[in-house]
XYZ file of C-alpha atoms in Angstrom:
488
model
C -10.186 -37.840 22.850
C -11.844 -35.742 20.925
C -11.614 -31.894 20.500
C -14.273 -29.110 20.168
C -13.221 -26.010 17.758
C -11.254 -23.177 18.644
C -14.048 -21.055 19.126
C -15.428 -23.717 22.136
C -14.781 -24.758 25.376
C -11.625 -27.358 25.112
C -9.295 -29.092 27.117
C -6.429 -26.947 26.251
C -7.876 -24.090 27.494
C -9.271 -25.866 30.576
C -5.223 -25.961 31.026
C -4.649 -22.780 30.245
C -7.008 -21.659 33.106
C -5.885 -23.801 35.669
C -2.155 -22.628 35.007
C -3.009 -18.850 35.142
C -5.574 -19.793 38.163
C -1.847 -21.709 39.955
C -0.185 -18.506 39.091
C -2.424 -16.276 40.655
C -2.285 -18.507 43.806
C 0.971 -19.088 43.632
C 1.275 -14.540 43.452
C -1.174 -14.594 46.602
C 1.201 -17.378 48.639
C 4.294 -15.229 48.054
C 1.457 -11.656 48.818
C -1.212 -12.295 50.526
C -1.986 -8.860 50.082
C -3.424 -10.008 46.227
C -5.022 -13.312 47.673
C -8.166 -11.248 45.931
C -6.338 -12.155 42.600
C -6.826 -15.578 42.861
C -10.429 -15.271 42.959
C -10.129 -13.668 39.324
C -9.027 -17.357 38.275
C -12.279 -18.214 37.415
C -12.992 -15.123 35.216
C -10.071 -16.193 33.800
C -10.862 -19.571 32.641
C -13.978 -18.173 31.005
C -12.808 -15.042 29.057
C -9.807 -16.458 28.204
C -11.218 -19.103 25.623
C -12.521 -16.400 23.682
C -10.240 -14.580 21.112
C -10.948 -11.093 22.334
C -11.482 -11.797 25.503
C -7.623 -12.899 25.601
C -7.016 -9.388 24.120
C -9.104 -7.517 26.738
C -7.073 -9.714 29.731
C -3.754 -8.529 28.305
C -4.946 -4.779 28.273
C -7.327 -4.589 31.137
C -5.435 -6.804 32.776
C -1.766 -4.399 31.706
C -3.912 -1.285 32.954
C -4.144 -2.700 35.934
C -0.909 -4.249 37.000
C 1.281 -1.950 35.295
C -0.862 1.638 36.826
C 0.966 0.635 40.580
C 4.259 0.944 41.500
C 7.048 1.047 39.167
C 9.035 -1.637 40.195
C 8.408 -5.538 39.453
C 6.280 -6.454 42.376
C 3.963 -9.910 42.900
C 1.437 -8.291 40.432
C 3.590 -7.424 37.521
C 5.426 -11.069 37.758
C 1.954 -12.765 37.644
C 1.482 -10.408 34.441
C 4.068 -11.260 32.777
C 3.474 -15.361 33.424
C -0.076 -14.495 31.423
C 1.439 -12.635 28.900
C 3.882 -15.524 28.551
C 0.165 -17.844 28.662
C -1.461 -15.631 25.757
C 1.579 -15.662 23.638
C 2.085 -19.211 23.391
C -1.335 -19.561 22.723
C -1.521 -16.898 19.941
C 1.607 -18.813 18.542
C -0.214 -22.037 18.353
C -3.327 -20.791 16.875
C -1.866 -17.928 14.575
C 0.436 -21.303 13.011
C -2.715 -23.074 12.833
C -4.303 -21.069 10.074
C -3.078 -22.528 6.648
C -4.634 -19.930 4.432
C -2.238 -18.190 2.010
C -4.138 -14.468 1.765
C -4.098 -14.789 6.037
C -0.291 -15.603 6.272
C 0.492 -12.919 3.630
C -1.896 -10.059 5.779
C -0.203 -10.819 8.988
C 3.338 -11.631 7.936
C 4.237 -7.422 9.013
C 2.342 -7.975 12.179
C 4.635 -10.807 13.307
C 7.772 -9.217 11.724
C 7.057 -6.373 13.664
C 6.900 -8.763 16.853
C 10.145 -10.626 16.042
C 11.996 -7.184 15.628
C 11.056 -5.540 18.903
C 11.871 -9.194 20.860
C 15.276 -8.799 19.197
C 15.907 -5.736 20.441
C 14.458 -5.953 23.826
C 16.953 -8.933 24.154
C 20.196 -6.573 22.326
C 19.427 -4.020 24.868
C 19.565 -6.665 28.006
C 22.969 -7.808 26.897
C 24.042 -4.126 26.446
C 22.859 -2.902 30.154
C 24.239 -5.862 31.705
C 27.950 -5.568 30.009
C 27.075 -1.820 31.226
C 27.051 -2.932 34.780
C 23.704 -1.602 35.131
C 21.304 -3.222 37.733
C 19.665 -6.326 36.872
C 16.164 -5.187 38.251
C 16.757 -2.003 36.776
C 17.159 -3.927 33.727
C 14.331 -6.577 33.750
C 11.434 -2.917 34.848
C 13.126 -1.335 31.980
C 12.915 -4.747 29.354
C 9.177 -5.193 30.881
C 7.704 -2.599 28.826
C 9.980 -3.725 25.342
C 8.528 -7.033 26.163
C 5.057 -6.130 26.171
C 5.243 -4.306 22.811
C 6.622 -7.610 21.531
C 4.275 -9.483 22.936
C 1.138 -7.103 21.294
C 1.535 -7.982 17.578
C 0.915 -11.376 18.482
C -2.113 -11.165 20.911
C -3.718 -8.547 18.297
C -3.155 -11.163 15.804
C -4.506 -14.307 17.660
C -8.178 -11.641 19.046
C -8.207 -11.286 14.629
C -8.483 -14.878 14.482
C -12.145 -15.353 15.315
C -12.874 -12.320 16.679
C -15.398 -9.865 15.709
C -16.648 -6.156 15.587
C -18.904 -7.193 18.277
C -16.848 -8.307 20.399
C -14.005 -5.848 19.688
C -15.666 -2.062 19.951
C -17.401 -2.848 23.492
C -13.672 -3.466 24.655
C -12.415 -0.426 23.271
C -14.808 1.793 24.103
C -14.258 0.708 27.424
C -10.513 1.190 27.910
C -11.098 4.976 25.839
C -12.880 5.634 28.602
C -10.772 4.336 31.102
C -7.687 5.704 29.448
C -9.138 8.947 29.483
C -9.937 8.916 33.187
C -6.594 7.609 34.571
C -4.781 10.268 32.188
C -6.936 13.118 33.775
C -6.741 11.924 37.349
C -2.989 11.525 37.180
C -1.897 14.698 35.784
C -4.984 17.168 37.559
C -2.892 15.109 41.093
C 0.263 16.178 40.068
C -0.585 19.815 39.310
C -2.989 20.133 42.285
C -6.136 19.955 41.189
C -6.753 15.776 42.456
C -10.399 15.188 41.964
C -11.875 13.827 44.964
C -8.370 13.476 46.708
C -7.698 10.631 43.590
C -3.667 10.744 42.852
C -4.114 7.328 40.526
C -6.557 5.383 38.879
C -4.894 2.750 36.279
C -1.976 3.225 34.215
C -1.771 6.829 33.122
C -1.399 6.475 28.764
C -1.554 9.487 26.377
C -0.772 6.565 23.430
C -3.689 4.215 24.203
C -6.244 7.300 24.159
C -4.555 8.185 20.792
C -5.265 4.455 19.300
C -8.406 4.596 21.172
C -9.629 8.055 19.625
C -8.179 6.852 15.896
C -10.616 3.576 16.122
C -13.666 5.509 17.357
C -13.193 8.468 14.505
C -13.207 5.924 12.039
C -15.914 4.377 13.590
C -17.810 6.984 13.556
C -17.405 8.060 9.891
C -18.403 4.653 9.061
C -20.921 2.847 11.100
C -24.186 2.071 9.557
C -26.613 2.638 12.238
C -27.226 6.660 12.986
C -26.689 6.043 16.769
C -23.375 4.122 16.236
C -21.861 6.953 14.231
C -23.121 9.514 17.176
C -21.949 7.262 20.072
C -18.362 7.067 18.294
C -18.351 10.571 17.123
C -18.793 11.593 20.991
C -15.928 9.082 22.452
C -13.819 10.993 19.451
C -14.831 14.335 21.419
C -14.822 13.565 24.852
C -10.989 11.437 24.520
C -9.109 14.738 23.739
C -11.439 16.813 25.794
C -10.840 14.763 28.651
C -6.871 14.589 28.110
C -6.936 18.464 27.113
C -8.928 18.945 30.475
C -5.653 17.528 32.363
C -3.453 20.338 31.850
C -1.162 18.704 28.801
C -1.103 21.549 26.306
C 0.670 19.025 24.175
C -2.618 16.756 23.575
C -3.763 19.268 21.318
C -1.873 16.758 18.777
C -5.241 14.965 18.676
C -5.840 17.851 15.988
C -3.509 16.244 13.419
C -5.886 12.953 13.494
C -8.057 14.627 11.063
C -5.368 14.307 8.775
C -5.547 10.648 8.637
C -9.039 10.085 7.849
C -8.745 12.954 4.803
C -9.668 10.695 1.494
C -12.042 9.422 -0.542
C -15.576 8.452 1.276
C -15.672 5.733 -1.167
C -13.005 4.272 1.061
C -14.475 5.445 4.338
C -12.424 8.291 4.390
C -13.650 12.547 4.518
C -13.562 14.462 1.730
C -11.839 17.838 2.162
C -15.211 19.520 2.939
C -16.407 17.115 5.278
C -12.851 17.052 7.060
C -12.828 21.008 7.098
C -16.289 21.053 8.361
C -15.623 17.761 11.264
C -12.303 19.934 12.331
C -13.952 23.312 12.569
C -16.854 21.347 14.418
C -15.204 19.530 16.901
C -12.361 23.336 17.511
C -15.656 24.619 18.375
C -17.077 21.982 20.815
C -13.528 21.975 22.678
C -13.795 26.216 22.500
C -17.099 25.721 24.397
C -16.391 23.377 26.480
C -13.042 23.354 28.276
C -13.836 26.680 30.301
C -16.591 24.838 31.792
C -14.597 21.572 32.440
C -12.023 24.240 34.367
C -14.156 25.964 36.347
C -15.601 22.528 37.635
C -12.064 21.484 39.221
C -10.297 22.053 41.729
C -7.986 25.392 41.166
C -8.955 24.864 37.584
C -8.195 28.346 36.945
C -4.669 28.022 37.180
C -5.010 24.908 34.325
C -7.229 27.860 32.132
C -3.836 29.806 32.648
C -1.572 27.398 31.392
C -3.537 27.134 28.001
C -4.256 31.128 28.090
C -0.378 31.852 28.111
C 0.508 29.514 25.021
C 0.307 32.909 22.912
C 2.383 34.862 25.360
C 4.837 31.723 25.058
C 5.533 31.850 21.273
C 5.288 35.551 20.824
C 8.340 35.997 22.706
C 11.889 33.978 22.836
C 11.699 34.943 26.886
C 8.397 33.854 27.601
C 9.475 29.703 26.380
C 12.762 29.960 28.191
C 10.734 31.234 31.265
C 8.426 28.104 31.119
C 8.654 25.507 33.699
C 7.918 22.732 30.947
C 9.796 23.958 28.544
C 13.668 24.233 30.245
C 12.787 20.860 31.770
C 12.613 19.588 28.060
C 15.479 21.478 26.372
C 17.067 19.425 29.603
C 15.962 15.930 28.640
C 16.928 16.395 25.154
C 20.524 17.642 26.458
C 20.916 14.459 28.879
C 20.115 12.159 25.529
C 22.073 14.137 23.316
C 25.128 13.514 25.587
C 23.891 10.220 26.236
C 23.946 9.362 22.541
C 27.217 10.734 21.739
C 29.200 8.881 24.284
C 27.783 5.363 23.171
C 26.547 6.032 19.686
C 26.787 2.548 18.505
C 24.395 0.201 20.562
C 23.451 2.745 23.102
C 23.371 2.790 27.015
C 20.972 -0.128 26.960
C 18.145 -0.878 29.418
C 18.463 -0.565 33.197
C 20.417 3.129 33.064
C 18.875 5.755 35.720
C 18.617 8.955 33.736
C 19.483 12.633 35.864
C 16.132 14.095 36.707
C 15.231 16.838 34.670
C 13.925 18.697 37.552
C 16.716 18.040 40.118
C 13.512 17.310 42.360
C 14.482 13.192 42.320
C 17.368 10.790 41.991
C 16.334 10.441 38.693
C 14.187 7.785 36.240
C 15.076 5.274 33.489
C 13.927 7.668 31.226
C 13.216 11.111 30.530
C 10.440 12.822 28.345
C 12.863 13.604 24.747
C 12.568 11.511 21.620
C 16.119 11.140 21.517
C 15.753 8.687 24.469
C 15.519 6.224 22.154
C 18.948 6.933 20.600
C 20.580 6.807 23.869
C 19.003 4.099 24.986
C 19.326 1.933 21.572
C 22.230 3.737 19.702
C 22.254 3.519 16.090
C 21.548 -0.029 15.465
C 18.378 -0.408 17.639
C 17.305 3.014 16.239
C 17.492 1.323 12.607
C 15.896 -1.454 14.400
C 12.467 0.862 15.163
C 12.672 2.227 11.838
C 11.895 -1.004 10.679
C 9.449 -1.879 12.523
C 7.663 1.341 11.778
C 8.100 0.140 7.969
C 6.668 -3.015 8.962
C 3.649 -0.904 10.028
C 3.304 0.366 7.280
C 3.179 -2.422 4.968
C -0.123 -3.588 7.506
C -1.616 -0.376 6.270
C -1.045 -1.459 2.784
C -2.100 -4.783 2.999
C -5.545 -3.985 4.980
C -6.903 -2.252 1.919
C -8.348 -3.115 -1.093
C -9.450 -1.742 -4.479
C -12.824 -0.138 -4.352
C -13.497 -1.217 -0.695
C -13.054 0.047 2.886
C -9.878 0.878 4.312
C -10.544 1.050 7.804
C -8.114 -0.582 9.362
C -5.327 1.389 7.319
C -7.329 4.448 8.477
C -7.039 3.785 11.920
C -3.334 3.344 10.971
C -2.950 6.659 9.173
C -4.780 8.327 12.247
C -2.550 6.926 15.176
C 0.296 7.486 13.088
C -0.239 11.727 12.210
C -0.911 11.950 16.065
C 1.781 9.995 16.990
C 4.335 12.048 14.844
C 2.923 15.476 16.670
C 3.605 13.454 19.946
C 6.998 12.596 18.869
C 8.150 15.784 19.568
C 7.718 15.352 22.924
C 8.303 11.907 24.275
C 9.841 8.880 22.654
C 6.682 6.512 21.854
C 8.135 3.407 23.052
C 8.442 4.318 26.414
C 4.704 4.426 27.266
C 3.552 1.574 28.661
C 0.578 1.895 27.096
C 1.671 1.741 23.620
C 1.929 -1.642 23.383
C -2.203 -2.175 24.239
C -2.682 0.890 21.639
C -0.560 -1.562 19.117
C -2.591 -4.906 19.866
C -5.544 -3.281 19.479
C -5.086 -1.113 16.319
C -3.903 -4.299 15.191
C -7.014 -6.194 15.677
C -9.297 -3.882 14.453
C -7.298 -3.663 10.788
C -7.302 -7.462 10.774
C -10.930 -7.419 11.573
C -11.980 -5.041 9.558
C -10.173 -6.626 6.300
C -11.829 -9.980 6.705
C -15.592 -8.086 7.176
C -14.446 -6.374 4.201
C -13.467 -9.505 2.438
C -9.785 -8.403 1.195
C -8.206 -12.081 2.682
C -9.152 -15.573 3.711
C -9.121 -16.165 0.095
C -12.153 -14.367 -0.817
C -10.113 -11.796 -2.914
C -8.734 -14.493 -5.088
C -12.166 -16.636 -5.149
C -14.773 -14.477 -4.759
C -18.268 -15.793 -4.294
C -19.652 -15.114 -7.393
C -17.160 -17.292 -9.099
C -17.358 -20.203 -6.840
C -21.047 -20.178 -7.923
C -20.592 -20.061 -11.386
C -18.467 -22.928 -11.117
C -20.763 -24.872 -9.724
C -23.732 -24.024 -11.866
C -24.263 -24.617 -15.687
C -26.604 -21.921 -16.165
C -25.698 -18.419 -17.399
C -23.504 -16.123 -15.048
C -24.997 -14.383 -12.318
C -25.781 -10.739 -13.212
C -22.752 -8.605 -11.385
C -23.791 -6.458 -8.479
C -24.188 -2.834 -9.063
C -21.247 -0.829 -7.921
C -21.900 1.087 -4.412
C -21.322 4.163 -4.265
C -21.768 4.558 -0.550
C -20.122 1.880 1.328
C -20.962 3.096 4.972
C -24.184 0.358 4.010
C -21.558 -2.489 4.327
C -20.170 -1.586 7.955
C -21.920 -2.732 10.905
């Protein structure tokens, strides 16, 4: 029997559909508390033969599942049987594609998957030769899994997918990223808005791939309205993440250093980056008392921010800070960690002292290092690599004398993720790995509209015309000096 294209309805993904509709029923059977899931089936079957829509299940779907409890209930399991659906079908389409310029673009992309799906399995074997719990093990492998899985689904959205498609999705998650990260932290520092303790997973790394996507889209877009709409998600994201009480968003800031360049590229000039910076400093300046005074013993929030001065002045004021001993006491409980298993690491399923001494304790703790004691040195070297692998996607989604948004959006997440780094150890946010898919999309994207791959670089139209004419050669296009005029 015949088959209709990828971009149709098929039978395949009739299958596909009826197996995540079983799984959902087969979730409500076991809970009936979700029967309501199995109503989603249909939605299912219907976004789920569309490139991005498969990318928009895995993160909506991730914000959803993963924002409840934190251990592996009926919900996550039926999450991880979809991820386990979009994979194999990103596999079977992402082998599909025979062109040379496509395999070369995205060979990082799936080395970076490989890599992390290596060590998510090194780190099992570790934590159960450490005698550590098996479903401590398999919560703690979940979110390893997911970033393994990410690479992958970004990929498959790529294939297919479409600006169009893409930047609804995102802006909708910024927003929704935003709102979750607000409501969680204003609940835990009592100021809940509207008695709220919880919304969807709580992310500080999806708002940061998020903002990077909507900056850059908002240097670039064509239309006037597009570049304001953008330009006011790449406001109200740290605004709204600021407004929780984290004195460590103000890493947003370093963004701007990303999108410094050449404008021929779709980059700021100096000036212009000077000038956005000082802009948006200004907006937040004028802004957050406002946002305070509107919540709930906001003026204690005001304080925190108010003190930061007081903080670094003097040696007494940090070691007086709440925030700050409960830090110097994560990075102690890795440090030690590290030392006494230096090689491989503690591995996954460990429960970490609390840092307050308020709880039994978590499978991790907010210090960098975590990911030494957790990996050791080998799946430390492991992450380097796969940050190099990142890298070379940078490199490969740009092109001489064209656009290089998708290695801006790169350069972006990456200066705010370095800032963050201080903090927290990236790979333990959950939301990370939707952040990854979808910065990975966009570059992939945003190369093909800018016609770097599919072999377009190597046979560009103007010579496949020539070749087929015996007339004179076409007249070359002018050079643009503005390329904002080729960006939808």
């Amino acid at each position: 029997m015949g088959e209709f294209s990828m971009g149709d309805f098929s039978v395949k993904w009739l299958a596909v559909g009826l197996g995540v509709t079983g799984i959902l029923v087969a979730a409500a059977v076991l809970a009936p508390s979700y029967l309501g899931l199995a109503l989603a089936g249909a939605v299912v079957i219907a976004v789920a033969t569309k490139p991005v829509g498969r990318l928009a299940l895995f993160v909506i779907g991730g914000l959803v599942a993963m924002g409840g409890t934190s251990g592996l209930g009926a919900t996550k399991i039926g999450y991880a049987a979809l991820i386990a659906l979009l994979v194999v079908v990103g596999l079977q389409r992402i082998l599909a594609e025979k062109d040379e310029a496509w395999q070369r673009l995205i060979r990082p992309a799936l080395a970076t998957s490989g890599l992390l799906g290596l060590l998510t399995t090194i780190a099992a074997f570790v934590g159960a030769i450490q005698g550590n719990p098996l479903t401590l093990i398999g919560q703690d492998a979940f979110t390893y899994a997911l970033l393994a899985a990410a690479p992958i689904i970004g990929v498959d959205a790529a294939i297919g997918g479409t600006f169009k498609r893409l930047k609804p999705l995102v802006a909708v998650v910024g927003v929704v990223a935003a709102s979750s990260w607000a409501v969680w932290w204003l609940a835990r520092r009592g100021s809940a808005i509207g008695g709220l303790d919880r919304i969807l997973l709580s992310s500080s790394f999806l708002g940061f791939a998020v903002f990077a996507i909507a900056l850059v889209l908002a240097v670039n877009s064509r239309s006037g309205i597009a570049r304001t709409g953008w330009g006011f998600l790449a406001i109200a994201i740290p605004l709204v993440y600021i407004a929780s009480g984290s004195r460590s968003m103000v890493v947003f800031a370093l963004g701007i250093i990303g999108v410094l360049g050449a404008q021929k590229v779709g980059r700021l000039p100096l000036t212009k980056t000077v000038l956005a910076g000082v802009v948006a400093c200004a907006t937040a300046l004028w802004a957050l008392p406002y946002i305070f005074q509107a919540l709930p013993d906001g003026d204690r929030i005001l304080r925190r921010f108010a003190g930061i001065g007081e903080l670094l002045g003097s040696s007494q004021g940090i070691e007086s800070d709440g925030s700050y001993v409960e830090r110097a006491r994560a990075y102690k409980i890795t440090t030690d960690m590290f030392l006494n298993f230096p090689i491989l690491g503690q591995g996954f399923g460990h429960r970490y002292p609390s840092v307050s001494g308020l709880t039994e304790g978590d499978l991790k703790v907010d210090s960098p290092l975590l990911i030494f004691a957790k990996f050791g040195i080998i799946g430390t070297a492991m992450l380097l690599a796969v940050l190099w692998q990142l890298w070379r996607l940078s490199l490969e989604t740009r092109g001489p004398g064209e656009l290089r948004l998708g290695g801006t959006v790169i350069r972006v997440f990456a200066c705010i993720t370095v800032g963050r780094l201080f903090f927290v150890a990236p790979t333990e946010d959950k939301g990370t790995a939707y952040a990854l898919a979808l910065i990975i999309c966009f570059a992939l994207i945003a190369c093909r509209q800018d016609r770097h791959v599919f072999g377009e670089a190597e046979s560009p139209p103007t010579a496949t015309r020539q070749t087929q004419k015996t007339g004179p050669p076409p007249t070359p296009e002018p050079k643009r000096t503005r390329q904002h005029s080729t960006f939808p």
